[in-house]
Amino acid sequence: MRPLDGVVVVSLEQAVAVPYATRLLADLGARVIKIERPGVGDFARHYDSSCGEVSSYFAWTNVGKESVSLDINHPDGREVLDRLVARADVLLCNLSPRVWERLALEPPSSLIVGELSGYGWDGPYADRKAFDALVQSEAGLVSLTGEGDVMARAGISVADIAAGVQLHAAVLAALLQRGRTGSGVRLRLSLFEAMAEWMHQPMLYAAGTGAAAPRSGAHHPSIAPYGPVACADGAVHLAVQNDGQWQRLCSLIGLAAEERFATVASRVEHRDELQKLLERAFSAMTAAELLAALDAADVPAALTRPITDLPTHPQLGTWVDVQVPGGSVRMLPPPVAGFEWSPGAVPELGAHNDHVLRWLGYSAEELSSLRLRSVL
């Protein structure tokens, strides 16, 4: 038995944030019924075409779900939605707040409702469009990422992921609370607030020092040596965080104690000179040789690998073939072990219309009528 077996989640979702939260719930056994627009579906289905007939985003965030294509603005489609809500344990939505208000749903008191917006439901930004890169920019992450005068967005949809993880955790807590009280709860979260929560450390640093940490590329802004160091055939990433590690690194390269490198702060101040010394010492070594030497000296380090190496990384031994529309892709199981997991397919648009509506009590004739009127 999986932890969420028997829990029904209905989700009016699109893009990444809420779909990621519901994917995590599906991983734990929840039955996730994804509502999509007839003929169009979740617009993230077609961000790219790298996974059969769907995008890499969609394949990643929609494993094991049921897809129902439903025109929720049609009176008969609204009736289907009402029946689904009546059978659900959890209802999630990241359509615009205006769409949510227009639906005027009346959920039962035991239902857990989770709403995700871009910037919240009030305040000067309430009606602004909010996508991942925009939220990264507004929350200050773009200003911290990059090197020198060049700013960059994070290479993954970190604002969406932050919101999805936090919404997933909140739903689990709400299910636990409902088990004790019998009552549901209304959860509200915005992409911006989720990203702002993750920005606490650099915000506190800037408030305490009077200035933001400088953009330093792959190097740590306030610790050195903490970043990639070039060697004969690539780079190795160092992460020297305390005096013991620093002394062992010095012994490895034969660097005598010097006042300019005596403390973390002084090593950051003289980062450029230190980087040149390290790269001179490591220039004749391959990345594999350097990593082996650092491991032997108990100096924290890692290879700087391209993303194309991840599928063959020696530490990742378990991969699973997941069916997607038009093919299959290899994916990793959930990173937290301990629960049974067997991935369901990534659904085609409307693949579960008949299955779900029959579960709701619709007859074959009623289903045919709904299809004829483009409700499904």
Coordinates of C-alpha atoms in Angstrom, one line a residue:
M1 CA 0.0 0.0 0.0
R2 CA 1.2 3.5 -0.9
P3 CA 0.7 6.4 1.5
L4 CA -1.9 8.2 -0.6
D5 CA -3.8 5.2 -2.0
G6 CA -7.5 6.1 -2.2
V7 CA -6.9 9.9 -2.2
V8 CA -8.5 11.6 -5.2
V9 CA -6.9 14.8 -6.4
V10 CA -8.7 16.9 -9.0
S11 CA -6.5 19.5 -10.6
L12 CA -7.3 22.5 -12.9
E13 CA -3.6 22.9 -13.8
Q14 CA -1.2 24.0 -16.5
A15 CA 2.5 24.7 -17.0
V16 CA 4.8 23.5 -14.2
A17 CA 4.1 24.5 -10.6
V18 CA 0.8 22.8 -9.8
P19 CA 1.5 19.9 -12.2
Y20 CA 4.7 19.3 -10.3
A21 CA 2.9 19.3 -7.0
T22 CA 0.3 16.8 -8.3
R23 CA 3.1 14.6 -9.9
L24 CA 4.6 14.3 -6.4
L25 CA 1.2 13.4 -5.0
A26 CA 0.7 10.8 -7.7
D27 CA 4.1 9.3 -6.9
L28 CA 2.8 8.6 -3.4
G29 CA -0.3 6.8 -4.7
A30 CA -2.9 9.6 -5.1
R31 CA -5.3 9.3 -8.0
V32 CA -4.7 12.6 -9.9
I33 CA -7.4 13.7 -12.4
K34 CA -6.0 16.4 -14.6
I35 CA -8.6 18.7 -16.2
E36 CA -7.5 20.1 -19.6
R37 CA -9.0 22.2 -22.3
P38 CA -10.6 20.1 -25.1
G39 CA -8.5 20.1 -28.3
V40 CA -5.7 22.2 -26.7
G41 CA -4.8 20.7 -23.4
D42 CA -2.2 22.0 -21.0
F43 CA -0.1 24.4 -23.0
A44 CA 3.1 22.9 -21.6
R45 CA 2.3 19.7 -23.6
H46 CA 4.0 21.5 -26.6
Y47 CA 6.8 23.6 -25.1
D48 CA 9.2 21.3 -27.0
S49 CA 8.9 17.9 -28.7
S50 CA 11.7 16.0 -27.0
C51 CA 9.6 13.2 -25.5
G52 CA 7.6 11.5 -28.1
E53 CA 4.6 13.8 -28.8
V54 CA 5.0 15.9 -25.7
S55 CA 7.5 18.3 -24.2
S56 CA 10.2 17.4 -21.6
Y57 CA 8.3 19.6 -19.1
F58 CA 5.0 17.8 -19.6
A59 CA 6.6 14.3 -19.5
W60 CA 8.4 15.1 -16.3
T61 CA 5.4 16.7 -14.4
N62 CA 2.5 14.4 -15.5
V63 CA 3.6 10.8 -14.8
G64 CA 0.8 8.6 -13.6
K65 CA -2.1 11.1 -14.1
E66 CA -5.5 10.7 -15.7
S67 CA -6.4 13.3 -18.3
V68 CA -9.9 14.6 -18.8
S69 CA -10.6 17.1 -21.5
L70 CA -13.4 19.3 -20.3
D71 CA -14.9 22.6 -21.2
I72 CA -15.5 23.9 -17.7
N73 CA -17.3 27.0 -19.1
H74 CA -20.1 25.0 -20.7
P75 CA -23.0 24.3 -18.3
D76 CA -22.7 20.5 -18.9
G77 CA -18.9 20.7 -18.4
R78 CA -19.5 22.6 -15.2
E79 CA -21.8 19.8 -14.0
V80 CA -19.1 17.3 -14.6
L81 CA -16.6 19.4 -12.7
D82 CA -19.1 19.7 -9.8
R83 CA -19.5 15.9 -9.7
L84 CA -15.7 15.6 -9.6
V85 CA -15.3 18.1 -6.8
A86 CA -17.9 16.2 -4.8
R87 CA -15.9 13.0 -5.1
A88 CA -12.5 14.6 -4.5
D89 CA -10.3 14.8 -1.4
V90 CA -8.1 17.6 -2.9
L91 CA -8.8 20.3 -5.5
L92 CA -5.9 22.2 -6.9
C93 CA -5.9 25.1 -9.3
N94 CA -3.3 27.4 -11.0
L95 CA -5.6 29.0 -13.6
S96 CA -5.9 32.7 -13.2
P97 CA -7.6 34.0 -10.0
R98 CA -10.2 35.6 -12.2
V99 CA -11.1 32.2 -13.7
W100 CA -11.3 30.7 -10.2
E101 CA -13.6 33.4 -9.0
R102 CA -15.8 33.0 -12.1
L103 CA -16.2 29.3 -11.4
A104 CA -17.7 30.1 -7.9
L105 CA -17.2 26.5 -6.8
E106 CA -18.9 25.4 -3.5
P107 CA -16.6 22.7 -2.2
P108 CA -17.7 20.5 0.7
S109 CA -16.3 21.3 4.1
S110 CA -14.0 18.3 4.0
L111 CA -12.3 19.2 0.8
I112 CA -8.7 20.5 0.7
V113 CA -8.5 23.3 -1.8
G114 CA -5.2 24.7 -3.0
E115 CA -4.9 27.8 -5.1
L116 CA -1.7 29.0 -6.8
S117 CA -1.5 32.5 -8.2
G118 CA 1.4 34.5 -9.7
Y119 CA 1.8 37.3 -7.2
G120 CA -1.1 36.8 -4.9
W121 CA -4.8 37.9 -4.7
D122 CA -4.3 41.5 -3.7
G123 CA -1.6 44.2 -3.8
P124 CA -0.3 46.1 -6.8
Y125 CA 0.9 43.0 -8.7
A126 CA -2.2 40.9 -8.3
D127 CA -3.2 41.2 -12.0
R128 CA 0.2 40.9 -13.5
K129 CA 1.3 37.9 -15.6
A130 CA 3.8 35.8 -13.6
F131 CA 6.0 33.2 -15.3
D132 CA 9.1 31.5 -13.9
A133 CA 11.7 33.8 -15.3
L134 CA 9.7 36.9 -14.4
V135 CA 9.3 35.8 -10.8
Q136 CA 13.0 34.9 -10.6
S137 CA 13.7 38.5 -11.8
E138 CA 11.3 40.2 -9.3
A139 CA 12.5 38.1 -6.4
G140 CA 16.2 39.1 -7.0
L141 CA 17.5 35.7 -8.1
V142 CA 18.4 36.9 -11.6
S143 CA 20.3 39.8 -10.1
L144 CA 22.5 37.3 -8.1
T145 CA 23.0 34.8 -10.9
G146 CA 25.6 35.2 -13.6
E147 CA 29.1 36.6 -13.5
G148 CA 30.4 40.2 -13.4
D149 CA 28.1 42.5 -15.3
V150 CA 26.2 39.6 -16.9
M151 CA 23.0 38.4 -15.2
A152 CA 21.3 35.1 -15.9
R153 CA 18.2 33.2 -15.0
A154 CA 18.6 29.9 -13.2
G155 CA 18.9 27.0 -15.7
I156 CA 15.8 25.3 -14.4
S157 CA 12.3 26.5 -13.5
V158 CA 13.2 27.1 -9.9
A159 CA 10.3 29.4 -9.0
D160 CA 7.8 26.8 -10.3
I161 CA 9.6 24.0 -8.5
A162 CA 9.7 26.0 -5.3
A163 CA 6.0 26.5 -5.4
G164 CA 5.3 22.9 -6.4
V165 CA 7.3 21.5 -3.6
Q166 CA 5.7 23.8 -1.0
L167 CA 2.2 23.2 -2.3
H168 CA 2.8 19.4 -2.2
A169 CA 4.0 19.7 1.4
A170 CA 1.0 21.8 2.4
V171 CA -1.4 19.3 0.9
L172 CA 0.2 16.5 2.9
A173 CA -0.1 18.5 6.1
A174 CA -3.7 19.3 5.3
L175 CA -4.5 15.7 4.7
L176 CA -3.0 14.8 8.1
Q177 CA -5.0 17.6 9.7
R178 CA -8.2 16.5 8.1
G179 CA -7.6 13.0 9.4
R180 CA -7.6 14.4 12.9
T181 CA -10.4 17.0 12.5
G182 CA -12.5 15.9 9.6
S183 CA -12.3 19.4 8.1
G184 CA -10.7 20.6 4.9
V185 CA -8.7 23.8 4.5
R186 CA -8.2 26.4 1.9
L187 CA -4.5 26.8 0.9
R188 CA -3.2 29.8 -1.0
L189 CA 0.3 30.2 -2.4
S190 CA 1.9 32.5 -5.0
L191 CA 4.9 31.8 -7.2
F192 CA 6.4 35.0 -5.9
E193 CA 6.1 34.2 -2.2
A194 CA 7.5 30.7 -2.9
M195 CA 10.5 32.2 -4.6
A196 CA 10.9 34.9 -1.9
E197 CA 11.0 32.2 0.8
W198 CA 14.0 30.6 -1.0
M199 CA 15.7 33.9 -1.3
H200 CA 16.0 34.4 2.5
Q201 CA 19.7 33.7 2.8
P202 CA 20.9 36.2 0.2
M203 CA 18.4 38.7 1.4
L204 CA 19.6 38.4 5.0
Y205 CA 23.2 38.6 3.9
A206 CA 22.5 41.8 2.0
A207 CA 20.6 43.3 4.9
G208 CA 23.4 42.4 7.4
T209 CA 26.3 43.5 5.2
G210 CA 24.8 46.5 3.4
A211 CA 25.4 45.0 0.0
A212 CA 24.3 42.0 -2.1
A213 CA 26.9 39.3 -2.7
P214 CA 28.6 39.9 -6.1
R215 CA 27.8 37.8 -9.1
S216 CA 30.6 35.2 -9.2
G217 CA 29.5 32.7 -11.8
A218 CA 29.9 29.1 -10.6
H219 CA 32.0 30.3 -7.7
H220 CA 30.6 31.0 -4.2
P221 CA 30.3 34.7 -3.5
S222 CA 31.5 34.5 0.1
I223 CA 33.6 31.3 0.3
A224 CA 36.9 30.4 -1.5
P225 CA 38.1 28.2 -3.1
Y226 CA 34.5 27.1 -3.8
G227 CA 34.0 26.7 -7.5
P228 CA 35.4 25.1 -10.7
V229 CA 39.1 24.9 -11.2
A230 CA 40.5 24.1 -14.7
C231 CA 42.7 21.1 -15.2
A232 CA 44.1 19.3 -18.3
D233 CA 40.9 18.1 -19.8
G234 CA 38.0 20.0 -18.1
A235 CA 37.2 21.3 -14.6
V236 CA 36.8 20.0 -11.1
H237 CA 34.5 21.9 -8.7
L238 CA 36.1 22.5 -5.2
A239 CA 34.1 23.2 -2.1
V240 CA 36.6 24.1 0.6
Q241 CA 34.6 25.4 3.6
N242 CA 36.7 25.1 6.7
D243 CA 40.3 25.4 7.9
G244 CA 40.9 21.6 8.0
Q245 CA 39.9 21.2 4.3
W246 CA 42.0 24.3 3.4
Q247 CA 45.1 22.9 5.1
R248 CA 44.7 19.5 3.4
L249 CA 44.4 21.3 0.1
C250 CA 47.6 23.3 0.8
S251 CA 49.4 20.1 1.7
L252 CA 48.3 18.5 -1.6
I253 CA 49.6 21.3 -3.8
G254 CA 52.6 22.3 -1.6
L255 CA 51.3 25.7 -0.8
A256 CA 52.9 27.3 2.2
A257 CA 50.9 29.2 4.8
E258 CA 50.4 32.8 3.5
E259 CA 48.7 35.7 5.3
R260 CA 46.7 36.6 2.2
F261 CA 45.0 33.1 2.2
A262 CA 44.8 32.7 6.0
T263 CA 41.0 33.1 6.4
V264 CA 37.9 32.5 4.3
A265 CA 37.4 36.2 3.9
S266 CA 41.0 36.8 2.8
R267 CA 40.8 34.0 0.3
V268 CA 37.7 35.6 -1.2
E269 CA 39.5 38.9 -1.3
H270 CA 42.4 37.3 -3.2
R271 CA 40.3 34.8 -5.2
D272 CA 41.9 35.6 -8.5
E273 CA 45.5 35.0 -7.3
L274 CA 44.3 31.8 -5.5
Q275 CA 42.6 30.6 -8.6
K276 CA 45.7 31.0 -10.7
L277 CA 47.8 29.1 -8.1
L278 CA 45.4 26.2 -8.1
E279 CA 45.1 26.0 -11.9
R280 CA 48.9 26.1 -12.2
A281 CA 49.1 23.2 -9.7
F282 CA 46.4 21.2 -11.5
S283 CA 47.2 22.0 -15.1
A284 CA 48.9 18.7 -15.9
M285 CA 46.3 16.5 -14.2
T286 CA 43.1 15.1 -15.9
A287 CA 39.8 15.7 -14.1
A288 CA 39.7 12.1 -13.1
E289 CA 43.2 12.2 -11.7
L290 CA 42.5 15.4 -9.8
L291 CA 39.3 14.2 -8.3
A292 CA 41.0 11.0 -7.1
A293 CA 43.8 13.1 -5.5
L294 CA 41.3 15.4 -3.8
D295 CA 39.3 12.4 -2.6
A296 CA 42.4 10.8 -1.1
A297 CA 43.2 14.1 0.7
D298 CA 39.6 14.4 1.9
V299 CA 39.1 17.7 0.1
P300 CA 35.4 18.1 -1.1
A301 CA 35.2 18.2 -4.8
A302 CA 33.2 17.0 -7.8
L303 CA 33.5 16.7 -11.6
T304 CA 31.9 19.5 -13.5
R305 CA 29.7 17.4 -15.8
P306 CA 27.5 18.3 -18.8
I307 CA 23.8 17.5 -18.4
T308 CA 24.2 14.8 -21.2
D309 CA 26.3 12.8 -18.7
L310 CA 23.5 12.5 -16.1
P311 CA 21.8 9.5 -17.7
T312 CA 25.0 7.5 -17.3
H313 CA 26.2 8.9 -14.0
P314 CA 27.7 6.0 -12.0
Q315 CA 25.8 7.0 -8.9
L316 CA 22.4 6.7 -10.5
G317 CA 21.8 3.0 -11.0
T318 CA 18.0 2.9 -11.3
W319 CA 16.1 4.2 -14.3
V320 CA 12.6 3.4 -15.4
D321 CA 11.0 3.4 -18.8
V322 CA 7.9 5.6 -18.7
Q323 CA 5.3 5.6 -21.4
V324 CA 4.6 9.0 -23.0
P325 CA 2.3 9.8 -26.0
G326 CA 4.2 8.5 -29.0
G327 CA 6.9 6.6 -27.2
S328 CA 8.7 6.2 -23.9
V329 CA 11.4 8.0 -22.0
R330 CA 13.8 6.9 -19.2
M331 CA 13.2 8.7 -15.9
L332 CA 14.4 8.4 -12.3
P333 CA 12.2 7.1 -9.5
P334 CA 11.3 9.5 -6.7
P335 CA 14.5 10.4 -4.8
V336 CA 13.1 9.5 -1.3
A337 CA 13.2 5.7 -1.0
G338 CA 10.9 3.7 1.3
F339 CA 7.6 3.7 -0.6
E340 CA 6.5 1.4 -3.4
W341 CA 6.6 3.3 -6.8
S342 CA 5.5 2.1 -10.2
P343 CA 5.1 4.9 -12.7
G344 CA 1.9 5.2 -14.7
A345 CA 2.0 6.6 -18.2
V346 CA 2.0 10.3 -19.1
P347 CA -1.5 10.6 -20.5
E348 CA -2.7 11.7 -23.9
L349 CA -5.2 14.6 -23.9
G350 CA -8.5 13.3 -22.8
A351 CA -7.3 9.7 -22.6
H352 CA -9.4 9.1 -19.4
N353 CA -12.7 10.9 -20.4
D354 CA -14.8 7.7 -20.5
H355 CA -13.1 6.0 -17.6
V356 CA -13.5 9.0 -15.2
L357 CA -17.1 10.0 -16.3
R358 CA -18.3 6.4 -16.0
W359 CA -16.9 6.5 -12.5
L360 CA -19.0 9.6 -11.9
G361 CA -22.1 7.8 -13.2
Y362 CA -22.4 8.9 -16.8
S363 CA -24.0 6.5 -19.3
A364 CA -22.6 5.7 -22.7
E365 CA -25.4 7.8 -24.3
E366 CA -24.6 10.8 -22.0
L367 CA -20.9 10.5 -22.9
S368 CA -21.7 10.5 -26.6
S369 CA -23.9 13.5 -26.2
L370 CA -21.2 15.4 -24.3
R371 CA -18.7 14.6 -27.1
L372 CA -21.1 15.8 -29.8
R373 CA -21.5 19.1 -28.1
S374 CA -17.7 19.5 -27.6
V375 CA -17.9 19.4 -23.8
L376 CA -15.3 16.7 -23.8

